[in-house]
Amino acid sequence: MLTPREVADRAGFSYHAVLRAIRRGDLEAFEPVRGHYRIDLAEYERWLRTPARGADTTTSDARPRRRTAGPRSSDRGSLTALRAIEAKGR
């Protein structure tokens, strides 16, 4: 039996990546105590041999994700914004 941290160390993943795999159902584990997962060694080896979900190497035309427009750094904390706040206070 392995803990998620042991699986992460052996596989070269982060501890949180292993927890996400368990919660997604990709890596089968059981909880002898709530929040304390244990992974069978055979299940760990099966998981390592299974390709990652959504990993399709045949398509090369996948577009990279774009960031959504958020507040620009020039809008927040800008001198113009500060002057507008001061002007309202007068």
Tab-separated table of N, CA and C in Angstrom:
chain	number	residue	atom	x	y	z
A	1	MET	N	0.829	-1.177	0.000
A	1	MET	CA	0.000	0.000	0.000
A	1	MET	C	0.879	1.248	0.000
A	2	LEU	N	0.438	2.237	-0.766
A	2	LEU	CA	1.180	3.490	-0.872
A	2	LEU	C	0.292	4.661	-0.475
A	3	THR	N	0.898	5.690	0.052
A	3	THR	CA	0.180	6.925	0.335
A	3	THR	C	0.256	7.809	-0.911
A	4	PRO	N	-0.597	8.813	-1.034
A	4	PRO	CA	-0.501	9.729	-2.177
A	4	PRO	C	0.880	10.398	-2.282
A	5	ARG	N	1.479	10.719	-1.157
A	5	ARG	CA	2.808	11.343	-1.192
A	5	ARG	C	3.852	10.372	-1.747
A	6	GLU	N	3.765	9.102	-1.375
A	6	GLU	CA	4.690	8.097	-1.906
A	6	GLU	C	4.483	7.912	-3.402
A	7	VAL	N	3.229	7.919	-3.839
A	7	VAL	CA	2.936	7.818	-5.273
A	7	VAL	C	3.527	9.020	-6.007
A	8	ALA	N	3.346	10.204	-5.444
A	8	ALA	CA	3.875	11.426	-6.067
A	8	ALA	C	5.396	11.360	-6.180
A	9	ASP	N	6.056	10.935	-5.118
A	9	ASP	CA	7.523	10.840	-5.135
A	9	ASP	C	8.009	9.818	-6.157
A	10	ARG	N	7.352	8.671	-6.218
A	10	ARG	CA	7.766	7.619	-7.154
A	10	ARG	C	7.511	8.021	-8.610
A	11	ALA	N	6.365	8.664	-8.863
A	11	ALA	CA	5.967	8.971	-10.237
A	11	ALA	C	6.517	10.305	-10.727
A	12	GLY	N	6.992	11.138	-9.817
A	12	GLY	CA	7.517	12.438	-10.222
A	12	GLY	C	6.422	13.485	-10.414
A	13	PHE	N	5.280	13.275	-9.786
A	13	PHE	CA	4.187	14.238	-9.834
A	13	PHE	C	4.107	14.957	-8.501
A	14	SER	N	3.332	16.032	-8.472
A	14	SER	CA	3.108	16.701	-7.199
A	14	SER	C	2.063	15.928	-6.403
A	15	TYR	N	2.084	16.134	-5.113
A	15	TYR	CA	1.117	15.510	-4.220
A	15	TYR	C	-0.304	15.876	-4.640
A	16	HIS	N	-0.518	17.147	-5.000
A	16	HIS	CA	-1.855	17.608	-5.382
A	16	HIS	C	-2.302	17.013	-6.718
A	17	ALA	N	-1.384	16.746	-7.621
A	17	ALA	CA	-1.740	16.095	-8.882
A	17	ALA	C	-2.244	14.681	-8.618
A	18	VAL	N	-1.638	13.999	-7.661
A	18	VAL	CA	-2.075	12.650	-7.307
A	18	VAL	C	-3.467	12.709	-6.673
A	19	LEU	N	-3.694	13.671	-5.793
A	19	LEU	CA	-5.025	13.819	-5.193
A	19	LEU	C	-6.085	14.111	-6.250
A	20	ARG	N	-5.754	14.953	-7.230
A	20	ARG	CA	-6.703	15.244	-8.318
A	20	ARG	C	-7.012	13.973	-9.108
A	21	ALA	N	-6.010	13.149	-9.361
A	21	ALA	CA	-6.223	11.895	-10.091
A	21	ALA	C	-7.145	10.967	-9.301
A	22	ILE	N	-6.985	10.942	-7.996
A	22	ILE	CA	-7.856	10.116	-7.151
A	22	ILE	C	-9.279	10.649	-7.212
A	23	ARG	N	-9.446	11.943	-7.055
A	23	ARG	CA	-10.790	12.538	-7.038
A	23	ARG	C	-11.487	12.443	-8.389
A	24	ARG	N	-10.706	12.469	-9.482
A	24	ARG	CA	-11.264	12.301	-10.835
A	24	ARG	C	-11.667	10.860	-11.102
A	25	GLY	N	-11.099	9.940	-10.335
A	25	GLY	CA	-11.366	8.529	-10.551
A	25	GLY	C	-10.346	7.860	-11.449
A	26	ASP	N	-9.300	8.567	-11.821
A	26	ASP	CA	-8.248	7.992	-12.660
A	26	ASP	C	-7.363	7.030	-11.872
A	27	LEU	N	-7.153	7.327	-10.618
A	27	LEU	CA	-6.326	6.509	-9.732
A	27	LEU	C	-7.218	6.024	-8.598
A	28	GLU	N	-7.413	4.706	-8.540
A	28	GLU	CA	-8.307	4.140	-7.534
A	28	GLU	C	-7.599	4.066	-6.188
A	29	ALA	N	-8.267	4.557	-5.162
A	29	ALA	CA	-7.712	4.543	-3.814
A	29	ALA	C	-8.843	4.285	-2.828
A	30	PHE	N	-8.490	3.923	-1.635
A	30	PHE	CA	-9.505	3.790	-0.588
A	30	PHE	C	-9.083	4.628	0.603
A	31	GLU	N	-10.044	4.934	1.448
A	31	GLU	CA	-9.812	5.774	2.615
A	31	GLU	C	-10.073	4.983	3.891
A	32	PRO	N	-9.029	4.434	4.505
A	32	PRO	CA	-9.256	3.739	5.773
A	32	PRO	C	-9.723	4.723	6.852
A	33	VAL	N	-9.242	5.944	6.762
A	33	VAL	CA	-9.662	7.043	7.620
A	33	VAL	C	-9.960	8.208	6.690
A	34	ARG	N	-11.048	8.923	6.937
A	34	ARG	CA	-11.451	10.009	6.052
A	34	ARG	C	-10.294	10.978	5.789
A	35	GLY	N	-10.040	11.204	4.484
A	35	GLY	CA	-8.982	12.122	4.074
A	35	GLY	C	-7.602	11.508	3.996
A	36	HIS	N	-7.468	10.240	4.351
A	36	HIS	CA	-6.177	9.543	4.305
A	36	HIS	C	-6.292	8.408	3.298
A	37	TYR	N	-5.804	8.663	2.092
A	37	TYR	CA	-5.940	7.702	1.005
A	37	TYR	C	-4.813	6.682	1.029
A	38	ARG	N	-5.115	5.490	0.519
A	38	ARG	CA	-4.124	4.437	0.316
A	38	ARG	C	-4.347	3.862	-1.074
A	39	ILE	N	-3.235	3.618	-1.784
A	39	ILE	CA	-3.279	3.132	-3.159
A	39	ILE	C	-2.562	1.785	-3.204
A	40	ASP	N	-3.210	0.804	-3.778
A	40	ASP	CA	-2.611	-0.514	-3.955
A	40	ASP	C	-1.478	-0.405	-4.970
A	41	LEU	N	-0.400	-1.142	-4.772
A	41	LEU	CA	0.761	-1.086	-5.668
A	41	LEU	C	0.381	-1.466	-7.098
A	42	ALA	N	-0.478	-2.469	-7.276
A	42	ALA	CA	-0.910	-2.869	-8.621
A	42	ALA	C	-1.713	-1.751	-9.290
A	43	GLU	N	-2.523	-1.037	-8.522
A	43	GLU	CA	-3.298	0.075	-9.062
A	43	GLU	C	-2.380	1.226	-9.471
A	44	TYR	N	-1.359	1.478	-8.670
A	44	TYR	CA	-0.365	2.503	-8.994
A	44	TYR	C	0.320	2.164	-10.325
A	45	GLU	N	0.733	0.936	-10.505
A	45	GLU	CA	1.404	0.519	-11.744
A	45	GLU	C	0.462	0.605	-12.944
A	46	ARG	N	-0.823	0.247	-12.756
A	46	ARG	CA	-1.809	0.369	-13.830
A	46	ARG	C	-1.980	1.827	-14.218
A	47	TRP	N	-2.052	2.686	-13.215
A	47	TRP	CA	-2.230	4.115	-13.451
A	47	TRP	C	-1.052	4.704	-14.239
A	48	LEU	N	0.160	4.249	-13.938
A	48	LEU	CA	1.337	4.744	-14.663
A	48	LEU	C	1.307	4.331	-16.142
A	49	ARG	N	0.763	3.164	-16.433
A	49	ARG	CA	0.706	2.681	-17.816
A	49	ARG	C	-0.437	3.311	-18.614
A	50	THR	N	-1.413	3.897	-17.936
A	50	THR	CA	-2.590	4.466	-18.600
A	50	THR	C	-2.276	5.875	-19.075
A	51	PRO	N	-2.558	6.191	-20.358
A	51	PRO	CA	-2.313	7.558	-20.833
A	51	PRO	C	-3.186	8.562	-20.085
A	52	ALA	N	-2.674	9.757	-19.951
A	52	ALA	CA	-3.421	10.818	-19.265
A	52	ALA	C	-4.722	11.099	-19.990
A	53	ARG	N	-5.730	11.418	-19.245
A	53	ARG	CA	-7.040	11.713	-19.821
A	53	ARG	C	-6.952	12.972	-20.680
A	54	GLY	N	-7.498	12.893	-21.884
A	54	GLY	CA	-7.492	14.049	-22.779
A	54	GLY	C	-6.185	14.232	-23.528
A	55	ALA	N	-5.228	13.346	-23.346
A	55	ALA	CA	-3.952	13.457	-24.040
A	55	ALA	C	-4.084	12.810	-25.412
A	56	ASP	N	-4.305	13.624	-26.420
A	56	ASP	CA	-4.437	13.138	-27.786
A	56	ASP	C	-3.286	13.716	-28.596
A	57	THR	N	-2.307	12.892	-28.892
A	57	THR	CA	-1.116	13.373	-29.582
A	57	THR	C	-1.292	13.410	-31.093
A	58	THR	N	-2.439	12.955	-31.613
A	58	THR	CA	-2.626	12.929	-33.063
A	58	THR	C	-3.050	14.282	-33.613
A	59	THR	N	-3.583	15.148	-32.787
A	59	THR	CA	-4.008	16.461	-33.275
A	59	THR	C	-2.937	17.482	-32.959
A	60	SER	N	-2.434	18.122	-33.993
A	60	SER	CA	-1.413	19.141	-33.789
A	60	SER	C	-1.979	20.538	-33.985
A	61	ASP	N	-3.271	20.639	-34.336
A	61	ASP	CA	-3.852	21.947	-34.575
A	61	ASP	C	-4.565	22.495	-33.342
A	62	ALA	N	-4.282	21.928	-32.168
A	62	ALA	CA	-4.905	22.422	-30.953
A	62	ALA	C	-4.401	23.837	-30.664
A	63	ARG	N	-5.339	24.722	-30.420
A	63	ARG	CA	-4.980	26.112	-30.144
A	63	ARG	C	-4.672	26.283	-28.673
A	64	PRO	N	-3.679	27.075	-28.350
A	64	PRO	CA	-3.373	27.314	-26.936
A	64	PRO	C	-4.493	28.119	-26.281
A	65	ARG	N	-4.653	27.929	-24.986
A	65	ARG	CA	-5.665	28.678	-24.263
A	65	ARG	C	-5.279	30.145	-24.194
A	66	ARG	N	-6.286	30.983	-24.253
A	66	ARG	CA	-6.052	32.421	-24.149
A	66	ARG	C	-6.500	32.890	-22.788
A	67	ARG	N	-5.798	33.824	-22.264
A	67	ARG	CA	-6.177	34.390	-20.974
A	67	ARG	C	-7.391	35.275	-21.161
A	68	THR	N	-8.267	35.235	-20.191
A	68	THR	CA	-9.431	36.111	-20.250
A	68	THR	C	-9.021	37.502	-19.804
A	69	ALA	N	-9.718	38.467	-20.324
A	69	ALA	CA	-9.386	39.852	-19.990
A	69	ALA	C	-9.769	40.126	-18.543
A	70	GLY	N	-8.815	40.533	-17.788
A	70	GLY	CA	-9.039	40.897	-16.394
A	70	GLY	C	-8.662	42.354	-16.212
A	71	PRO	N	-8.648	42.821	-15.008
A	71	PRO	CA	-8.270	44.215	-14.790
A	71	PRO	C	-6.817	44.438	-15.198
A	72	ARG	N	-6.599	45.477	-15.936
A	72	ARG	CA	-5.236	45.797	-16.350
A	72	ARG	C	-4.499	46.435	-15.194
A	73	SER	N	-3.211	46.231	-15.149
A	73	SER	CA	-2.434	46.778	-14.046
A	73	SER	C	-2.470	48.300	-14.054
A	74	SER	N	-2.685	48.892	-15.235
A	74	SER	CA	-2.721	50.347	-15.296
A	74	SER	C	-4.029	50.905	-14.748
A	75	ASP	N	-5.081	50.066	-14.667
A	75	ASP	CA	-6.364	50.520	-14.135
A	75	ASP	C	-6.358	50.539	-12.613
A	76	ARG	N	-5.808	49.515	-12.027
A	76	ARG	CA	-5.822	49.395	-10.570
A	76	ARG	C	-4.619	50.082	-9.978
A	77	GLY	N	-4.860	50.979	-9.057
A	77	GLY	CA	-3.758	51.624	-8.367
A	77	GLY	C	-3.032	52.661	-9.202
A	78	SER	N	-3.636	53.077	-10.295
A	78	SER	CA	-2.955	54.060	-11.131
A	78	SER	C	-3.073	55.446	-10.515
A	79	LEU	N	-2.209	56.308	-10.919
A	79	LEU	CA	-2.213	57.680	-10.437
A	79	LEU	C	-3.503	58.387	-10.843
A	80	THR	N	-4.005	58.090	-12.040
A	80	THR	CA	-5.255	58.692	-12.505
A	80	THR	C	-6.412	58.283	-11.600
A	81	ALA	N	-6.467	56.991	-11.233
A	81	ALA	CA	-7.526	56.503	-10.357
A	81	ALA	C	-7.428	57.137	-8.979
A	82	LEU	N	-6.221	57.303	-8.476
A	82	LEU	CA	-6.008	57.931	-7.183
A	82	LEU	C	-6.466	59.375	-7.192
A	83	ARG	N	-6.136	60.093	-8.242
A	83	ARG	CA	-6.577	61.498	-8.356
A	83	ARG	C	-8.096	61.587	-8.435
A	84	ALA	N	-8.746	60.650	-9.127
A	84	ALA	CA	-10.207	60.662	-9.228
A	84	ALA	C	-10.830	60.439	-7.861
A	85	ILE	N	-10.243	59.559	-7.044
A	85	ILE	CA	-10.757	59.313	-5.694
A	85	ILE	C	-10.581	60.556	-4.832
A	86	GLU	N	-9.423	61.192	-4.948
A	86	GLU	CA	-9.181	62.409	-4.180
A	86	GLU	C	-10.121	63.525	-4.581
A	87	ALA	N	-10.418	63.617	-5.878
A	87	ALA	CA	-11.312	64.667	-6.371
A	87	ALA	C	-12.719	64.465	-5.833
A	88	LYS	N	-13.156	63.228	-5.682
A	88	LYS	CA	-14.496	62.962	-5.138
A	88	LYS	C	-14.588	63.347	-3.678
A	89	GLY	N	-13.501	63.199	-2.967
A	89	GLY	CA	-13.476	63.502	-1.541
A	89	GLY	C	-13.493	64.992	-1.241
A	90	ARG	N	-13.178	65.833	-2.185
A	90	ARG	CA	-13.123	67.291	-1.950
A	90	ARG	C	-14.438	67.935	-2.086
